[in-house]
Amino acid sequence: MSERVVDLGFARVDVDREARQGTPEVVYGPGKTAGEIAAIASALLARNTGPVLATRVEEADAPAVLAAVPGGSHDPAARLLAWRPAAPGTFAVAVVTAGTSDGPVAAEAAAVARALGLAVTVIRDVGVAGIHRLLAETERLRAADAVIVVAGMEGALASAVGGLVAAPVIAVPTSVGYGAALEGVTALLAMLSSCAAGLTVVNIDSGFGAAMAAHRLAHTATRRTLSPPPPTPAGAEAARPGGRP
């Protein structure tokens, strides 16, 4: 077995992911026992330096994991266990909800993003049924480096925000809505079909997926800032197709 992977018997833990992507592997809680979550988290903590997270961990299961792996915390609204969260950085993310019912998904997105070191602002309940609520937040939206839009029903908020801001917009369809909302499928298809060009759309109810997309943007921006490309040698432009001497 490669040193990049730790074999626990029931799981093969990718301990090299931090080196590849900037953050350790994240543990998905459902379907795992508290002991399994604790063992994976311990392996990650021992072999990485960044935040270690376990998602979708219910309040009843969290105490046993934290007893086995001290030093962590549990956010019951986000259902997130976190050890060694990153210090707040400068990459600003706005998490925007269409309605109060979208709150649990937004809580996951915000908590994961904060644990990874992003600077998070949450803007609640600005759905398009009262578009003036959204327009009143235009300046705060435009101040963000990325915007996560969390919306169910017809999912129109993502398109509206996409037309207001220049920053990347990450849309999260939620399973909120009446019958024809189809447990998030209608919002998903609406976001994928948006006329606001360039939206990124993640899976239904995946606040985690949206936060990770924002983290990848931040990680790439930071890496390029710290290690800018070398300057173009004199005369190189003329050698390129279409270059002018």
CSV table of C-alpha atoms in Angstrom, one decimal:
chain,number,residue,atom,x,y,z
A,1,MET,CA,0.0,0.0,0.0
A,2,SER,CA,1.3,3.4,-1.0
A,3,GLU,CA,2.3,5.8,1.8
A,4,ARG,CA,-0.2,8.2,0.3
A,5,VAL,CA,-3.0,5.9,1.6
A,6,VAL,CA,-3.6,4.5,5.1
A,7,ASP,CA,-5.4,1.2,5.1
A,8,LEU,CA,-7.7,1.0,8.2
A,9,GLY,CA,-9.3,-2.2,7.0
A,10,PHE,CA,-12.7,-0.7,6.6
A,11,ALA,CA,-11.4,2.4,4.8
A,12,ARG,CA,-8.5,3.5,2.7
A,13,VAL,CA,-7.7,7.1,3.8
A,14,ASP,CA,-6.3,9.4,1.2
A,15,VAL,CA,-3.7,11.2,3.3
A,16,ASP,CA,-2.1,12.8,0.3
A,17,ARG,CA,-5.1,14.9,-0.7
A,18,GLU,CA,-3.9,18.0,1.3
A,19,ALA,CA,-0.7,18.1,-0.8
A,20,ARG,CA,-2.7,17.8,-4.0
A,21,GLN,CA,-5.7,20.0,-3.3
A,22,GLY,CA,-4.9,22.2,-0.3
A,23,THR,CA,-7.1,20.5,2.3
A,24,PRO,CA,-7.3,17.0,3.7
A,25,GLU,CA,-9.9,14.4,2.7
A,26,VAL,CA,-13.3,15.2,4.3
A,27,VAL,CA,-15.2,12.4,6.1
A,28,TYR,CA,-18.8,11.8,5.0
A,29,GLY,CA,-20.6,10.8,8.2
A,30,PRO,CA,-23.7,8.9,7.1
A,31,GLY,CA,-23.3,5.1,6.9
A,32,LYS,CA,-20.3,5.2,9.3
A,33,THR,CA,-20.2,4.4,13.0
A,34,ALA,CA,-18.8,6.8,15.5
A,35,GLY,CA,-15.8,4.6,15.9
A,36,GLU,CA,-15.1,4.6,12.1
A,37,ILE,CA,-15.5,8.4,11.9
A,38,ALA,CA,-13.1,8.8,14.8
A,39,ALA,CA,-10.5,6.4,13.3
A,40,ILE,CA,-10.5,8.2,10.0
A,41,ALA,CA,-10.3,11.6,11.6
A,42,SER,CA,-7.4,10.4,13.7
A,43,ALA,CA,-5.5,9.2,10.7
A,44,LEU,CA,-6.0,12.5,8.9
A,45,LEU,CA,-5.0,14.6,11.9
A,46,ALA,CA,-1.8,12.6,12.4
A,47,ARG,CA,-0.7,12.9,8.7
A,48,ASN,CA,-1.9,16.4,7.7
A,49,THR,CA,-1.6,19.9,9.0
A,50,GLY,CA,-4.9,21.5,7.8
A,51,PRO,CA,-8.5,21.3,9.0
A,52,VAL,CA,-10.1,17.9,9.4
A,53,LEU,CA,-13.9,17.8,8.8
A,54,ALA,CA,-16.7,15.2,9.0
A,55,THR,CA,-20.0,16.2,7.4
A,56,ARG,CA,-23.6,15.2,8.0
A,57,VAL,CA,-22.9,14.1,11.6
A,58,GLU,CA,-26.0,14.1,13.7
A,59,GLU,CA,-26.1,15.6,17.2
A,60,ALA,CA,-26.7,12.2,18.8
A,61,ASP,CA,-23.5,10.8,17.3
A,62,ALA,CA,-21.1,13.7,17.7
A,63,PRO,CA,-20.3,13.3,21.5
A,64,ALA,CA,-18.9,9.8,21.0
A,65,VAL,CA,-16.7,10.9,18.1
A,66,LEU,CA,-15.4,14.0,20.1
A,67,ALA,CA,-14.7,11.8,23.1
A,68,ALA,CA,-12.5,9.5,21.0
A,69,VAL,CA,-10.8,12.4,19.1
A,70,PRO,CA,-10.5,15.4,21.5
A,71,GLY,CA,-10.1,19.0,20.3
A,72,GLY,CA,-12.9,19.1,17.8
A,73,SER,CA,-16.2,20.9,17.7
A,74,HIS,CA,-19.7,20.1,16.4
A,75,ASP,CA,-22.0,22.6,14.7
A,76,PRO,CA,-25.5,21.0,15.0
A,77,ALA,CA,-27.1,23.3,12.5
A,78,ALA,CA,-24.5,22.4,9.9
A,79,ARG,CA,-24.1,18.9,11.1
A,80,LEU,CA,-20.3,19.4,10.9
A,81,LEU,CA,-17.5,18.1,13.0
A,82,ALA,CA,-14.3,20.2,12.7
A,83,TRP,CA,-10.8,19.8,14.1
A,84,ARG,CA,-8.0,22.3,13.6
A,85,PRO,CA,-10.1,24.9,11.6
A,86,ALA,CA,-8.1,27.3,9.5
A,87,ALA,CA,-7.5,30.9,10.5
A,88,PRO,CA,-9.8,33.3,8.7
A,89,GLY,CA,-8.4,34.4,5.4
A,90,THR,CA,-9.1,37.3,3.0
A,91,PHE,CA,-11.1,35.4,0.3
A,92,ALA,CA,-14.7,36.6,0.9
A,93,VAL,CA,-17.6,34.3,0.2
A,94,ALA,CA,-21.3,35.4,0.5
A,95,VAL,CA,-23.8,32.6,1.2
A,96,VAL,CA,-27.2,33.7,0.1
A,97,THR,CA,-30.5,32.0,0.8
A,98,ALA,CA,-33.8,32.3,-1.1
A,99,GLY,CA,-35.9,31.4,2.0
A,100,THR,CA,-35.6,30.4,5.6
A,101,SER,CA,-36.3,26.7,4.7
A,102,ASP,CA,-33.0,26.7,2.8
A,103,GLY,CA,-31.2,27.5,6.0
A,104,PRO,CA,-29.8,24.0,6.9
A,105,VAL,CA,-28.1,23.7,3.5
A,106,ALA,CA,-26.7,27.2,3.8
A,107,ALA,CA,-25.5,26.5,7.3
A,108,GLU,CA,-23.5,23.5,6.0
A,109,ALA,CA,-22.0,25.7,3.2
A,110,ALA,CA,-21.1,28.5,5.6
A,111,ALA,CA,-19.6,26.2,8.3
A,112,VAL,CA,-17.5,24.3,5.9
A,113,ALA,CA,-16.2,27.4,4.2
A,114,ARG,CA,-15.3,29.0,7.5
A,115,ALA,CA,-13.5,25.9,8.7
A,116,LEU,CA,-11.4,26.0,5.5
A,117,GLY,CA,-10.4,29.6,6.2
A,118,LEU,CA,-12.8,31.6,4.0
A,119,ALA,CA,-14.3,34.9,5.2
A,120,VAL,CA,-18.0,34.2,5.2
A,121,THR,CA,-21.0,36.5,5.1
A,122,VAL,CA,-24.5,35.0,5.2
A,123,ILE,CA,-27.4,36.9,3.6
A,124,ARG,CA,-30.7,35.3,4.4
A,125,ASP,CA,-34.2,35.2,2.9
A,126,VAL,CA,-33.8,37.3,-0.3
A,127,GLY,CA,-35.8,35.2,-2.7
A,128,VAL,CA,-37.2,36.6,-5.9
A,129,ALA,CA,-40.8,36.7,-4.6
A,130,GLY,CA,-39.7,39.9,-3.0
A,131,ILE,CA,-37.0,41.0,-5.4
A,132,HIS,CA,-36.5,44.3,-3.5
A,133,ARG,CA,-34.9,42.3,-0.6
A,134,LEU,CA,-32.2,41.0,-3.0
A,135,LEU,CA,-31.6,44.4,-4.7
A,136,ALA,CA,-31.0,46.0,-1.2
A,137,GLU,CA,-28.1,43.6,-0.8
A,138,THR,CA,-26.4,44.4,-4.1
A,139,GLU,CA,-23.4,46.1,-2.6
A,140,ARG,CA,-22.6,43.3,-0.2
A,141,LEU,CA,-23.0,40.8,-3.0
A,142,ARG,CA,-20.6,42.6,-5.2
A,143,ALA,CA,-18.0,42.9,-2.4
A,144,ALA,CA,-17.7,39.1,-2.3
A,145,ASP,CA,-15.0,37.1,-4.2
A,146,ALA,CA,-17.5,34.3,-4.7
A,147,VAL,CA,-21.2,33.9,-4.1
A,148,ILE,CA,-22.9,30.7,-3.0
A,149,VAL,CA,-26.7,30.9,-3.8
A,150,VAL,CA,-28.9,28.4,-2.0
A,151,ALA,CA,-32.4,28.1,-3.4
A,152,GLY,CA,-35.2,25.6,-3.8
A,153,MET,CA,-38.6,25.8,-5.5
A,154,GLU,CA,-38.0,27.2,-9.0
A,155,GLY,CA,-34.3,28.1,-8.2
A,156,ALA,CA,-34.6,31.5,-9.8
A,157,LEU,CA,-32.4,33.3,-7.2
A,158,ALA,CA,-29.2,32.0,-8.8
A,159,SER,CA,-30.0,33.6,-12.1
A,160,ALA,CA,-30.9,36.9,-10.4
A,161,VAL,CA,-27.7,37.0,-8.5
A,162,GLY,CA,-25.7,35.9,-11.5
A,163,GLY,CA,-27.0,39.0,-13.3
A,164,LEU,CA,-25.9,41.3,-10.5
A,165,VAL,CA,-22.3,40.3,-9.7
A,166,ALA,CA,-19.1,39.7,-11.6
A,167,ALA,CA,-17.7,37.1,-9.1
A,168,PRO,CA,-18.1,33.4,-9.6
A,169,VAL,CA,-21.6,32.2,-8.5
A,170,ILE,CA,-22.0,28.7,-7.1
A,171,ALA,CA,-25.6,27.6,-7.1
A,172,VAL,CA,-27.0,25.0,-4.7
A,173,PRO,CA,-30.5,23.6,-5.5
A,174,THR,CA,-32.4,22.5,-2.4
A,175,SER,CA,-35.1,20.0,-2.0
A,176,VAL,CA,-37.4,22.7,-0.6
A,177,GLY,CA,-40.7,23.1,-2.4
A,178,TYR,CA,-44.2,21.8,-3.2
A,179,GLY,CA,-44.9,18.8,-5.5
A,180,ALA,CA,-43.7,20.0,-8.8
A,181,ALA,CA,-40.4,21.1,-7.2
A,182,LEU,CA,-39.6,17.4,-7.4
A,183,GLU,CA,-37.4,17.5,-4.3
A,184,GLY,CA,-34.9,19.8,-5.8
A,185,VAL,CA,-34.9,18.5,-9.4
A,186,THR,CA,-36.8,21.6,-10.7
A,187,ALA,CA,-34.4,24.0,-9.1
A,188,LEU,CA,-31.4,21.9,-10.3
A,189,LEU,CA,-32.6,22.0,-13.9
A,190,ALA,CA,-33.5,25.7,-13.7
A,191,MET,CA,-30.0,26.5,-12.5
A,192,LEU,CA,-28.4,24.4,-15.1
A,193,SER,CA,-30.5,26.2,-17.8
A,194,SER,CA,-29.8,29.7,-16.4
A,195,CYS,CA,-29.3,32.5,-18.9
A,196,ALA,CA,-26.8,34.1,-16.4
A,197,ALA,CA,-23.7,32.7,-18.1
A,198,GLY,CA,-21.1,30.9,-16.2
A,199,LEU,CA,-23.0,29.6,-13.1
A,200,THR,CA,-21.5,26.6,-11.4
A,201,VAL,CA,-24.2,24.2,-10.1
A,202,VAL,CA,-23.6,21.6,-7.5
A,203,ASN,CA,-25.8,18.7,-6.3
A,204,ILE,CA,-29.1,19.0,-4.6
A,205,ASP,CA,-28.7,20.1,-0.9
A,206,SER,CA,-24.9,20.0,-1.2
A,207,GLY,CA,-23.8,22.9,0.8
A,208,PHE,CA,-20.6,21.0,1.3
A,209,GLY,CA,-20.0,20.8,-2.4
A,210,ALA,CA,-20.5,24.5,-2.8
A,211,ALA,CA,-18.1,25.4,0.0
A,212,MET,CA,-15.4,23.1,-1.5
A,213,ALA,CA,-15.9,24.8,-4.9
A,214,ALA,CA,-15.3,28.2,-3.3
A,215,HIS,CA,-12.3,26.8,-1.4
A,216,ARG,CA,-10.8,25.6,-4.7
A,217,LEU,CA,-11.2,29.1,-6.2
A,218,ALA,CA,-9.5,30.6,-3.1
A,219,HIS,CA,-6.7,28.0,-3.1
A,220,THR,CA,-5.9,28.7,-6.7
A,221,ALA,CA,-6.1,32.4,-6.3
A,222,THR,CA,-3.8,32.3,-3.3
A,223,ARG,CA,-1.3,30.0,-5.0
A,224,ARG,CA,-1.1,32.2,-8.1
A,225,THR,CA,-0.6,35.3,-5.9
A,226,LEU,CA,2.2,33.7,-3.9
A,227,SER,CA,3.8,32.1,-7.0
A,228,PRO,CA,3.2,34.4,-10.0
A,229,PRO,CA,4.2,33.1,-13.4
A,230,PRO,CA,7.7,34.1,-14.6
A,231,PRO,CA,8.0,37.2,-16.7
A,232,THR,CA,7.9,36.8,-20.5
A,233,PRO,CA,11.4,37.0,-22.0
A,234,ALA,CA,12.0,40.0,-24.3
A,235,GLY,CA,11.1,39.1,-27.8
A,236,ALA,CA,9.0,36.1,-26.9
A,237,GLU,CA,5.8,37.8,-28.1
A,238,ALA,CA,7.1,37.9,-31.6
A,239,ALA,CA,7.8,34.2,-31.6
A,240,ARG,CA,4.2,33.3,-30.7
A,241,PRO,CA,1.5,32.9,-33.4
A,242,GLY,CA,0.1,36.3,-34.1
A,243,GLY,CA,2.9,38.0,-32.1
A,244,ARG,CA,4.1,41.3,-33.3
A,245,PRO,CA,7.8,42.2,-33.5
